[in-house]
GROMACS .gro file of C-alpha atoms in nm:
model
  403
    1MET     CA    1   6.285   2.265   0.194
    2MET     CA    2   6.347   2.026   0.486
    3ASP     CA    3   6.710   1.952   0.567
    4LYS     CA    4   6.838   1.596   0.549
    5GLU     CA    5   6.833   1.551   0.927
    6THR     CA    6   6.463   1.633   0.938
    7LEU     CA    7   6.395   1.403   0.641
    8ALA     CA    8   6.591   1.124   0.806
    9ARG     CA    9   6.384   1.152   1.126
   10TYR     CA   10   6.069   1.159   0.914
   11TRP     CA   11   6.156   0.835   0.742
   12MET     CA   12   6.280   0.642   1.048
   13TRP     CA   13   5.930   0.547   1.162
   14ASN     CA   14   5.751   0.220   1.219
   15GLY     CA   15   5.582   0.017   0.952
   16ALA     CA   16   5.237   0.168   1.016
   17SER     CA   17   5.371   0.519   0.959
   18CYS     CA   18   5.550   0.413   0.641
   19GLY     CA   19   5.217   0.271   0.523
   20LYS     CA   20   5.060   0.618   0.565
   21LEU     CA   21   5.341   0.768   0.357
   22LYS     CA   22   5.265   0.529   0.073
   23GLU     CA   23   4.891   0.604   0.103
   24ARG     CA   24   4.957   0.975   0.077
   25ARG     CA   25   5.191   0.924  -0.224
   26ASP     CA   26   4.922   0.719  -0.400
   27ALA     CA   27   4.662   0.983  -0.303
   28PHE     CA   28   4.880   1.257  -0.449
   29VAL     CA   29   4.895   1.075  -0.783
   30ASP     CA   30   4.518   1.028  -0.764
   31THR     CA   31   4.464   1.399  -0.692
   32GLN     CA   32   4.680   1.500  -0.993
   33ARG     CA   33   4.508   1.253  -1.221
   34ARG     CA   34   4.167   1.385  -1.125
   35SER     CA   35   4.288   1.747  -1.156
   36MET     CA   36   4.406   1.681  -1.513
   37GLU     CA   37   4.116   1.467  -1.637
   38ASP     CA   38   3.809   1.612  -1.461
   39GLU     CA   39   3.694   1.922  -1.650
   40ARG     CA   40   3.561   2.076  -1.331
   41LEU     CA   41   3.908   2.065  -1.180
   42SER     CA   42   4.123   2.142  -1.482
   43GLY     CA   43   4.186   2.480  -1.638
   44VAL     CA   44   4.251   2.670  -1.314
   45ARG     CA   45   4.492   2.960  -1.354
   46ALA     CA   46   4.736   3.163  -1.155
   47GLU     CA   47   4.874   3.514  -1.154
   48TYR     CA   48   5.223   3.608  -1.043
   49GLY     CA   49   5.375   3.909  -0.877
   50ASP     CA   50   5.647   4.044  -0.656
   51ASP     CA   51   5.648   4.326  -0.406
   52ALA     CA   52   5.286   4.447  -0.378
   53ARG     CA   53   5.361   4.708  -0.113
   54GLY     CA   54   5.230   5.048  -0.216
   55ILE     CA   55   4.899   4.922  -0.359
   56PHE     CA   56   4.717   5.110  -0.082
   57LEU     CA   57   4.955   5.405  -0.029
   58GLU     CA   58   4.752   5.633  -0.255
   59ARG     CA   59   4.428   5.531  -0.080
   60TRP     CA   60   4.583   5.583   0.262
   61SER     CA   61   4.705   5.929   0.165
   62TYR     CA   62   4.341   6.028   0.119
   63GLY     CA   63   4.242   5.882   0.456
   64MET     CA   64   4.076   5.570   0.311
   65ARG     CA   65   4.081   5.282   0.557
   66GLY     CA   66   3.910   4.949   0.565
   67LYS     CA   67   3.568   4.981   0.734
   68ARG     CA   68   3.463   4.619   0.755
   69PRO     CA   69   3.415   4.427   1.084
   70GLY     CA   70   3.762   4.272   1.084
   71ARG     CA   71   3.680   3.990   1.324
   72ILE     CA   72   3.991   3.803   1.435
   73ALA     CA   73   3.990   3.432   1.528
   74VAL     CA   74   4.251   3.168   1.605
   75GLU     CA   75   4.181   2.803   1.531
   76ARG     CA   76   4.379   2.487   1.603
   77GLU     CA   77   4.259   2.298   1.294
   78LEU     CA   78   4.465   2.227   0.982
   79LEU     CA   79   4.460   2.515   0.731
   80VAL     CA   80   4.280   2.322   0.458
   81HIS     CA   81   4.013   2.204   0.710
   82VAL     CA   82   3.946   2.558   0.831
   83VAL     CA   83   3.925   2.694   0.475
   84HIS     CA   84   3.688   2.418   0.361
   85THR     CA   85   3.464   2.458   0.670
   86LEU     CA   86   3.435   2.832   0.620
   87ALA     CA   87   3.369   2.794   0.247
   88ALA     CA   88   3.089   2.547   0.326
   89ALA     CA   89   2.937   2.783   0.579
   90HIS     CA   90   2.964   3.088   0.347
   91PRO     CA   91   2.929   2.974  -0.014
   92GLU     CA   92   2.845   3.333  -0.119
   93LYS     CA   93   3.166   3.482   0.021
   94ARG     CA   94   3.513   3.496  -0.129
   95ILE     CA   95   3.764   3.317   0.089
   96VAL     CA   96   4.140   3.371   0.041
   97ALA     CA   97   4.386   3.132   0.200
   98LEU     CA   98   4.762   3.179   0.244
   99ASN     CA   99   4.969   2.878   0.146
  100PRO     CA  100   5.311   2.882   0.320
  101GLY     CA  101   5.480   2.744   0.012
  102SER     CA  102   5.827   2.600  -0.040
  103ALA     CA  103   6.060   2.852  -0.191
  104THR     CA  104   6.220   2.599  -0.420
  105GLN     CA  105   5.985   2.311  -0.492
  106PRO     CA  106   5.615   2.313  -0.594
  107GLY     CA  107   5.405   2.151  -0.324
  108GLY     CA  108   5.699   2.110  -0.087
  109ASN     CA  109   5.747   1.738  -0.011
  110VAL     CA  110   5.399   1.627  -0.112
  111HIS     CA  111   5.544   1.377  -0.364
  112ILE     CA  112   5.717   1.171  -0.091
  113GLY     CA  113   5.413   1.165   0.139
  114PHE     CA  114   5.495   1.443   0.380
  115GLU     CA  115   5.194   1.578   0.574
  116GLY     CA  116   5.264   1.951   0.612
  117THR     CA  117   5.040   2.255   0.561
  118GLU     CA  118   5.123   2.307   0.196
  119GLU     CA  119   5.138   1.934   0.131
  120SER     CA  120   4.791   1.876   0.280
  121PHE     CA  121   4.641   2.156   0.066
  122CYS     CA  122   4.796   2.005  -0.245
  123LEU     CA  123   4.667   1.657  -0.150
  124CYS     CA  124   4.310   1.781  -0.095
  125SER     CA  125   4.273   2.023  -0.391
  126ASN     CA  126   4.390   2.110  -0.741
  127LEU     CA  127   4.629   2.376  -0.607
  128TYR     CA  128   4.941   2.182  -0.719
  129SER     CA  129   4.843   2.207  -1.082
  130THR     CA  130   4.887   2.585  -1.064
  131LEU     CA  131   5.226   2.561  -0.889
  132ALA     CA  132   5.396   2.296  -1.098
  133THR     CA  133   5.396   2.483  -1.429
  134GLU     CA  134   5.676   2.616  -1.638
  135THR     CA  135   5.559   2.970  -1.578
  136SER     CA  136   5.548   2.925  -1.201
  137TRP     CA  137   5.899   2.779  -1.198
  138ARG     CA  138   6.036   3.063  -1.404
  139LYS     CA  139   5.858   3.348  -1.223
  140PHE     CA  140   5.874   3.210  -0.868
  141TYR     CA  141   6.086   2.905  -0.789
  142MET     CA  142   6.387   2.967  -1.010
  143LYS     CA  143   6.444   3.303  -0.839
  144HIS     CA  144   6.510   3.116  -0.515
  145LEU     CA  145   6.724   2.841  -0.669
  146GLY     CA  146   7.022   3.046  -0.771
  147SER     CA  147   7.277   2.829  -0.946
  148GLY     CA  148   7.081   2.513  -0.862
  149THR     CA  149   7.320   2.388  -0.594
  150ARG     CA  150   7.195   2.308  -0.248
  151GLY     CA  151   7.205   2.594  -0.003
  152VAL     CA  152   7.213   2.869  -0.268
  153ARG     CA  153   6.890   3.063  -0.220
  154ASN     CA  154   6.752   3.410  -0.266
  155THR     CA  155   7.008   3.506  -0.528
  156ASP     CA  156   6.750   3.764  -0.625
  157PRO     CA  157   6.674   3.952  -0.298
  158ALA     CA  158   6.336   4.065  -0.432
  159ALA     CA  159   6.225   3.703  -0.462
  160ALA     CA  160   6.138   3.698  -0.092
  161ASN     CA  161   5.819   3.889  -0.157
  162ASP     CA  162   5.716   3.701  -0.469
  163TRP     CA  163   5.370   3.541  -0.471
  164ILE     CA  164   5.146   3.320  -0.679
  165CYS     CA  165   4.771   3.383  -0.676
  166SER     CA  166   4.563   3.079  -0.770
  167GLN     CA  167   4.197   3.147  -0.841
  168ASN     CA  168   3.897   2.913  -0.798
  169ILE     CA  169   4.091   2.631  -0.638
  170THR     CA  170   3.857   2.337  -0.560
  171ILE     CA  171   3.893   2.148  -0.235
  172PHE     CA  172   3.753   1.803  -0.312
  173LYS     CA  173   3.919   1.589  -0.048
  174GLU     CA  174   3.970   1.609   0.328
  175MET     CA  175   4.238   1.466   0.554
  176CYS     CA  176   4.112   1.175   0.767
  177ASP     CA  177   4.360   1.009   1.002
  178GLY     CA  178   4.650   1.149   0.800
  179VAL     CA  179   4.522   1.041   0.456
  180PRO     CA  180   4.309   1.242   0.209
  181ARG     CA  181   3.968   1.098   0.129
  182LEU     CA  182   3.741   1.202  -0.154
  183LEU     CA  183   3.448   1.424  -0.055
  184PRO     CA  184   3.097   1.388  -0.201
  185GLU     CA  185   3.065   1.626  -0.492
  186ASN     CA  186   2.809   1.841  -0.310
  187ALA     CA  187   3.075   1.909  -0.048
  188TRP     CA  188   3.336   2.043  -0.298
  189ARG     CA  189   3.419   2.406  -0.231
  190LYS     CA  190   3.605   2.679  -0.423
  191VAL     CA  191   3.853   2.922  -0.268
  192ASP     CA  192   4.136   3.150  -0.378
  193VAL     CA  193   4.494   3.086  -0.266
  194ILE     CA  194   4.803   3.303  -0.227
  195THR     CA  195   5.131   3.107  -0.221
  196CYS     CA  196   5.425   3.284  -0.059
  197ALA     CA  197   5.739   3.140   0.100
  198PRO     CA  198   5.804   3.213   0.470
  199PRO     CA  199   6.155   3.304   0.590
  200ASP     CA  200   6.364   2.995   0.668
  201PHE     CA  201   6.456   3.026   1.036
  202ASP     CA  202   6.756   2.788   1.024
  203ASP     CA  203   6.905   2.955   0.718
  204TYR     CA  204   6.847   3.299   0.868
  205TRP     CA  205   6.991   3.216   1.211
  206SER     CA  206   7.306   3.053   1.072
  207MET     CA  207   7.358   3.337   0.827
  208HIS     CA  208   7.328   3.607   1.098
  209GLY     CA  209   7.514   3.444   1.385
  210GLY     CA  210   7.246   3.278   1.598
  211ASP     CA  211   6.989   3.397   1.849
  212SER     CA  212   7.014   3.753   1.975
  213ALA     CA  213   6.786   4.049   2.040
  214LEU     CA  214   6.905   4.211   1.722
  215ASN     CA  215   6.842   3.903   1.508
  216ARG     CA  216   6.498   3.852   1.656
  217ALA     CA  217   6.417   4.214   1.572
  218MET     CA  218   6.542   4.157   1.216
  219LEU     CA  219   6.332   3.846   1.178
  220TYR     CA  220   6.029   4.029   1.314
  221SER     CA  221   6.088   4.297   1.049
  222GLN     CA  222   6.105   4.033   0.776
  223HIS     CA  223   5.769   3.892   0.883
  224LEU     CA  224   5.622   4.240   0.909
  225LEU     CA  225   5.725   4.335   0.555
  226ARG     CA  226   5.634   4.004   0.403
  227GLY     CA  227   5.303   3.999   0.588
  228ARG     CA  228   5.218   4.346   0.469
  229ASN     CA  229   5.277   4.227   0.113
  230ILE     CA  230   5.044   3.931   0.173
  231PHE     CA  231   4.766   4.143   0.320
  232GLU     CA  232   4.780   4.393   0.034
  233VAL     CA  233   4.763   4.120  -0.227
  234ALA     CA  234   4.469   3.953  -0.049
  235ALA     CA  235   4.277   4.281  -0.009
  236ASP     CA  236   4.325   4.401  -0.369
  237ARG     CA  237   3.981   4.319  -0.500
  238GLU     CA  238   4.052   4.471  -0.842
  239MET     CA  239   4.333   4.224  -0.904
  240TRP     CA  240   4.128   3.920  -0.803
  241SER     CA  241   3.806   4.018  -0.979
  242GLY     CA  242   3.997   4.105  -1.291
  243HIS     CA  243   4.135   3.754  -1.330
  244GLY     CA  244   3.837   3.524  -1.317
  245SER     CA  245   3.752   3.488  -0.950
  246ASP     CA  246   3.381   3.411  -0.898
  247ARG     CA  247   3.352   3.637  -0.593
  248LYS     CA  248   3.472   3.994  -0.621
  249GLU     CA  249   3.478   4.101  -0.255
  250PRO     CA  250   3.759   3.960  -0.036
  251ASP     CA  251   3.555   3.854   0.268
  252ILE     CA  252   3.750   3.601   0.471
  253LEU     CA  253   4.128   3.564   0.491
  254VAL     CA  254   4.271   3.243   0.641
  255LEU     CA  255   4.638   3.234   0.735
  256PRO     CA  256   4.857   2.964   0.895
  257ALA     CA  257   5.121   3.014   1.161
  258PHE     CA  258   5.345   3.142   0.879
  259GLY     CA  259   5.678   2.962   0.882
  260CYS     CA  260   5.627   2.790   1.219
  261ASP     CA  261   5.648   2.445   1.057
  262TYR     CA  262   5.967   2.264   0.957
  263ARG     CA  263   6.114   2.612   0.891
  264LYS     CA  264   6.108   2.663   1.270
  265ASN     CA  265   6.019   3.031   1.284
  266PRO     CA  266   5.952   3.120   1.653
  267PRO     CA  267   5.572   3.149   1.683
  268ASP     CA  268   5.592   3.445   1.930
  269ILE     CA  269   5.789   3.653   1.675
  270VAL     CA  270   5.549   3.563   1.393
  271ALA     CA  271   5.242   3.639   1.610
  272GLU     CA  272   5.386   3.976   1.720
  273ALA     CA  273   5.438   4.078   1.358
  274TYR     CA  274   5.084   3.981   1.258
  275ALA     CA  275   4.938   4.152   1.565
  276GLU     CA  276   5.086   4.477   1.435
  277LEU     CA  277   4.966   4.411   1.084
  278LEU     CA  278   4.611   4.339   1.201
  279ARG     CA  279   4.583   4.692   1.339
  280HIS     CA  280   4.617   4.823   0.986
  281PHE     CA  281   4.458   4.555   0.769
  282ALA     CA  282   4.179   4.387   0.973
  283GLY     CA  283   3.927   4.642   0.850
  284TYR     CA  284   3.965   4.526   0.489
  285PHE     CA  285   3.805   4.188   0.567
  286GLU     CA  286   3.496   4.063   0.744
  287THR     CA  287   3.698   3.797   0.916
  288ILE     CA  288   4.065   3.700   0.951
  289VAL     CA  289   4.131   3.349   1.081
  290PHE     CA  290   4.464   3.206   1.186
  291ALA     CA  291   4.475   2.830   1.146
  292ALA     CA  292   4.774   2.812   1.383
  293GLY     CA  293   4.763   2.444   1.471
  294GLU     CA  294   4.982   2.356   1.768
  295HIS     CA  295   5.087   2.720   1.794
  296SER     CA  296   4.732   2.848   1.846
  297THR     CA  297   4.783   2.911   2.221
  298VAL     CA  298   5.087   3.132   2.153
  299PHE     CA  299   4.896   3.328   1.886
  300ARG     CA  300   4.600   3.382   2.118
  301GLU     CA  301   4.820   3.499   2.401
  302VAL     CA  302   5.021   3.740   2.185
  303PHE     CA  303   4.709   3.885   2.019
  304GLU     CA  304   4.534   3.939   2.351
  305LYS     CA  305   4.849   4.093   2.502
  306ASN     CA  306   4.842   4.341   2.210
  307GLY     CA  307   4.481   4.438   2.282
  308LEU     CA  308   4.320   4.251   1.992
  309ALA     CA  309   3.973   4.113   2.058
  310LEU     CA  310   3.937   3.747   1.954
  311HIS     CA  311   3.614   3.591   1.838
  312GLU     CA  312   3.488   3.234   1.860
  313LEU     CA  313   3.365   3.126   1.519
  314ASP     CA  314   3.023   2.966   1.530
  315GLU     CA  315   3.093   2.840   1.179
  316MET     CA  316   3.374   2.616   1.306
  317GLN     CA  317   3.151   2.463   1.572
  318GLY     CA  318   2.822   2.434   1.385
  319VAL     CA  319   2.930   2.330   1.036
  320ARG     CA  320   3.155   2.037   1.127
  321ARG     CA  321   3.037   1.731   0.943
  322GLU     CA  322   3.058   1.371   1.041
  323MET     CA  323   3.317   1.201   0.830
  324GLN     CA  324   3.139   1.064   0.523
  325ALA     CA  325   3.252   0.763   0.333
  326PRO     CA  326   3.443   0.854   0.020
  327GLU     CA  327   3.270   0.809  -0.309
  328GLY     CA  328   3.534   0.566  -0.423
  329ASP     CA  329   3.889   0.447  -0.362
  330LEU     CA  330   4.184   0.561  -0.567
  331TRP     CA  331   4.137   0.518  -0.934
  332GLU     CA  332   4.254   0.173  -1.034
  333ASP     CA  333   4.531   0.295  -1.258
  334THR     CA  334   4.686   0.550  -1.028
  335LEU     CA  335   4.924   0.336  -0.823
  336GLU     CA  336   5.293   0.415  -0.848
  337HIS     CA  337   5.399   0.099  -1.025
  338ASP     CA  338   5.163   0.184  -1.313
  339LEU     CA  339   5.369   0.494  -1.391
  340GLU     CA  340   5.711   0.324  -1.405
  341GLU     CA  341   5.731   0.325  -1.783
  342LYS     CA  342   5.655   0.697  -1.802
  343ILE     CA  343   5.892   0.767  -1.519
  344ASP     CA  344   6.180   0.580  -1.688
  345SER     CA  345   6.111   0.769  -2.011
  346LYS     CA  346   6.109   1.106  -1.836
  347LEU     CA  347   6.427   1.036  -1.638
  348SER     CA  348   6.610   0.928  -1.948
  349ASP     CA  349   6.560   1.277  -2.084
  350HIS     CA  350   6.767   1.413  -1.796
  351ALA     CA  351   7.051   1.161  -1.777
  352ASN     CA  352   7.318   1.030  -2.009
  353GLY     CA  353   7.360   0.714  -1.806
  354VAL     CA  354   7.508   0.636  -1.467
  355SER     CA  355   7.861   0.505  -1.432
  356CYS     CA  356   7.923   0.204  -1.202
  357GLU     CA  357   8.274   0.325  -1.127
  358ASP     CA  358   8.343   0.500  -0.798
  359ASN     CA  359   8.309   0.874  -0.831
  360CYS     CA  360   8.232   1.094  -0.534
  361THR     CA  361   8.297   1.428  -0.706
  362PHE     CA  362   7.974   1.582  -0.815
  363THR     CA  363   7.757   1.889  -0.779
  364ASP     CA  364   7.464   1.828  -0.542
  365ILE     CA  365   7.137   1.937  -0.702
  366THR     CA  366   6.909   1.740  -0.468
  367PHE     CA  367   6.693   2.045  -0.385
  368SER     CA  368   6.701   2.195  -0.732
  369LEU     CA  369   6.426   2.176  -0.990
  370LEU     CA  370   6.702   2.048  -1.220
  371ALA     CA  371   6.673   1.721  -1.028
  372ILE     CA  372   6.319   1.653  -1.146
  373GLY     CA  373   6.297   1.834  -1.473
  374GLY     CA  374   5.943   1.950  -1.408
  375SER     CA  375   5.803   1.596  -1.411
  376ILE     CA  376   5.522   1.483  -1.179
  377GLU     CA  377   5.617   1.125  -1.267
  378ALA     CA  378   5.976   1.179  -1.156
  379LEU     CA  379   5.853   1.315  -0.825
  380VAL     CA  380   5.629   1.014  -0.766
  381ASN     CA  381   5.915   0.774  -0.848
  382THR     CA  382   6.101   0.870  -0.530
  383LYS     CA  383   5.954   0.626  -0.276
  384GLY     CA  384   6.163   0.787  -0.007
  385SER     CA  385   6.420   1.061   0.026
  386TYR     CA  386   6.647   1.097  -0.274
  387ALA     CA  387   6.976   1.249  -0.378
  388ALA     CA  388   7.055   1.400  -0.717
  389GLY     CA  389   7.369   1.543  -0.871
  390ILE     CA  390   7.585   1.600  -1.175
  391PHE     CA  391   7.928   1.440  -1.188
  392ASP     CA  392   8.227   1.638  -1.305
  393ASP     CA  393   8.215   1.457  -1.636
  394GLY     CA  394   7.861   1.588  -1.696
  395VAL     CA  395   7.673   1.265  -1.617
  396SER     CA  396   7.364   1.328  -1.401
  397PHE     CA  397   7.193   1.093  -1.160
  398ILE     CA  398   6.891   1.056  -0.933
  399ALA     CA  399   6.917   0.796  -0.658
  400GLU     CA  400   6.684   0.694  -0.378
  401ILE     CA  401   6.834   0.703  -0.026
  402ILE     CA  402   6.780   0.378   0.164
  403TYR     CA  403   6.786   0.413   0.542
   0.00000   0.00000   0.00000
């Protein structure tokens, strides 16, 4: 989750930027409404797991290795763009994407209009509907929340390697100038998605005393172990085919610059860890693509330094479409003000009233799921950053922060 300083910088923009935030918030509501009401988008399911390491140990002990081409490519495009383009070019292949998910909140900050890797994926597909469920919260997010107070994370050390596998996710929108636009139905594409939370660089650095060779080595080890877990989950065809995926063979794996977003993981450390992992796992896939965004140059340099051959993907050059006009604008009844009555009703379930008397003694639950009670409507209600807490007398509150 972004810290308040980052959120403050994000919101202190000009009027045009704030307009984009509102457009993305409205688009998020539209995406969720479509996901719930369109039968082609509803009914998607997810599987949950923790440490998958060891899936291949028995196979390795008998000398079994991946024997597929294992092409490696690095792209600068947004993760959801790369995934959609490859899915359009190879409709017969199974494509697995890694979503660098928030450890504590489904969809990250998608509800307030943030445009990050996870947020863009949730804006353009029905992925969010598999993350914001009671089961997902219990099996994934609650393990990271601890007591619910801000800053208390990873109370369960094993939670770091937890994952959510979402099958047959449909990408039906694309980002255009920072705002998701509806794609023609013949351009909708299905993919599978693994959600796993990257290490939080700021939390890790402050916990272990800042930058040092030892701490960099420890962070590298974290990425190495978590990355191994991700590769094994992605390559386990029996798990995917056993739970409703249309395509049994894991052909293409698309990964972001894992944790090199607002979590500020150094891209050189992340790239070094994945260069090592590729030596062992590339052969289990036809192609592995890193949608590394602004960090693509670093990833290319590190991979080439480690002797990995990089390929230029013809698919990314030849399948790019001209931006097509959306089939329609947002549904007429999906604007935020139309949900106010539902929002008020939901929030009343989580509050006994707010006192007007001065009281600055409370437990901060701003970044806890307790603050939203599992309600999409409550998320949409926050037009900006918000604070939430429980006073010592037991009265809870949710308040928007005005900058």
